[in-house]
C-alpha positions in Angstrom: 12.2 26.7 56.7 14.3 28.2 53.9 17.1 26.3 52.1 20.4 28.0 51.3 21.4 28.0 47.7 25.2 28.6 48.0 27.6 26.6 46.0 27.1 24.3 43.0 25.0 21.2 42.7 26.6 17.8 41.9 25.0 17.9 38.5 26.6 21.3 37.7 30.0 20.0 38.8 29.7 16.9 36.6 28.7 18.9 33.6 31.7 21.3 34.1 34.0 18.3 34.4 32.6 16.8 31.2 33.2 20.1 29.4 36.7 20.4 30.7 37.5 16.8 29.9 36.3 17.3 26.3 38.4 20.4 26.0 41.5 18.6 27.4 41.1 15.8 24.9 40.8 18.3 22.0 43.9 20.1 23.1 45.8 16.9 23.6 44.8 15.7 20.1 45.9 19.1 18.6 49.3 18.9 20.4 49.9 15.3 19.2 49.1 16.3 15.6 51.4 19.3 15.8 54.2 17.2 17.2 53.6 14.6 14.4 53.7 17.2 11.7 56.8 18.9 13.2 58.7 15.6 13.3 57.7 14.8 9.7 59.0 18.3 8.5 62.2 17.8 10.5 62.9 14.5 8.8 62.1 15.9 5.4 64.5 18.8 6.0 67.2 16.4 7.2 66.7 14.1 4.2 66.9 17.1 1.8 70.3 18.1 3.3 71.5 14.5 3.1 70.4 14.3 -0.5 72.4 17.5 -1.3 75.4 16.1 0.4 75.0 12.8 -1.6 74.8 14.7 -4.9 78.0 16.6 -4.0 79.7 13.3 -3.2 78.6 12.0 -6.6 80.4 14.9 -8.3 83.6 13.7 -6.8 83.0 9.9 -7.1 80.5 9.4 -10.0 79.7 5.8 -9.3 76.4 4.3 -8.4 76.0 3.1 -4.8 73.7 0.5 -3.4 71.5 1.4 -0.5 73.8 2.4 2.4 73.1 3.9 5.8 74.4 7.3 6.9 76.8 7.7 9.8 75.7 8.9 13.2 73.6 10.9 14.0 71.6 10.0 10.9 71.7 6.3 11.2 68.0 6.0 10.6 68.4 7.4 7.1 69.7 5.4 4.1 70.8 6.6 0.6 70.9 5.0 -2.8 72.7 6.7 -5.7 72.3 6.0 -9.4 74.6 7.7 -11.9 73.7 7.2 -15.6 74.7 9.0 -18.8 72.1 11.4 -19.9 70.4 10.7 -23.2 70.8 14.2 -24.6 74.4 15.4 -24.3 77.3 13.1 -23.8 79.0 15.3 -21.2 76.1 15.2 -18.8 75.2 12.6 -16.3 71.9 12.1 -14.4 72.3 11.6 -10.7 69.3 10.1 -9.0 69.4 10.0 -5.2 66.9 8.3 -3.0 66.9 8.9 0.8 64.8 6.6 2.9 63.9 6.7 6.6 61.5 5.2 9.1 59.2 8.0 10.3 56.2 8.1 12.5 54.0 7.3 9.5 56.1 4.3 8.4 58.7 4.1 5.7 59.2 7.4 3.9 61.4 8.5 1.1 62.7 11.5 -0.9 63.7 11.2 -4.5 66.0 13.8 -6.1 67.2 13.9 -9.7 69.7 16.3 -11.2 72.1 16.7 -14.1 75.8 17.2 -13.6 78.4 18.0 -16.2 81.7 16.1 -16.7 84.5 18.4 -15.9 
């Protein structure tokens, strides 16, 4: 009597499922890492724009500010501004802006320093 050998054995199916499972885990990990990096870059871009806005506000109102939150839709970001006379020339001020936010990796921050002239 001769056996038919059509189809796959149970062992072949289990090995194929294990390979597919490993591939799916790898793809899922890669997607998670990409989403994490994209969210970090998005927050960094937002914080840079908020820092620029804060520097422009410091040109109009050159007073230091304690750490204050931004309005909607940036309520998860806070800013701190320090305006000090620059040590070199008397008509220059140093504006130091710190933007903080809670990201996926915990508390993150961006520090920007610039010089502005009194006008």
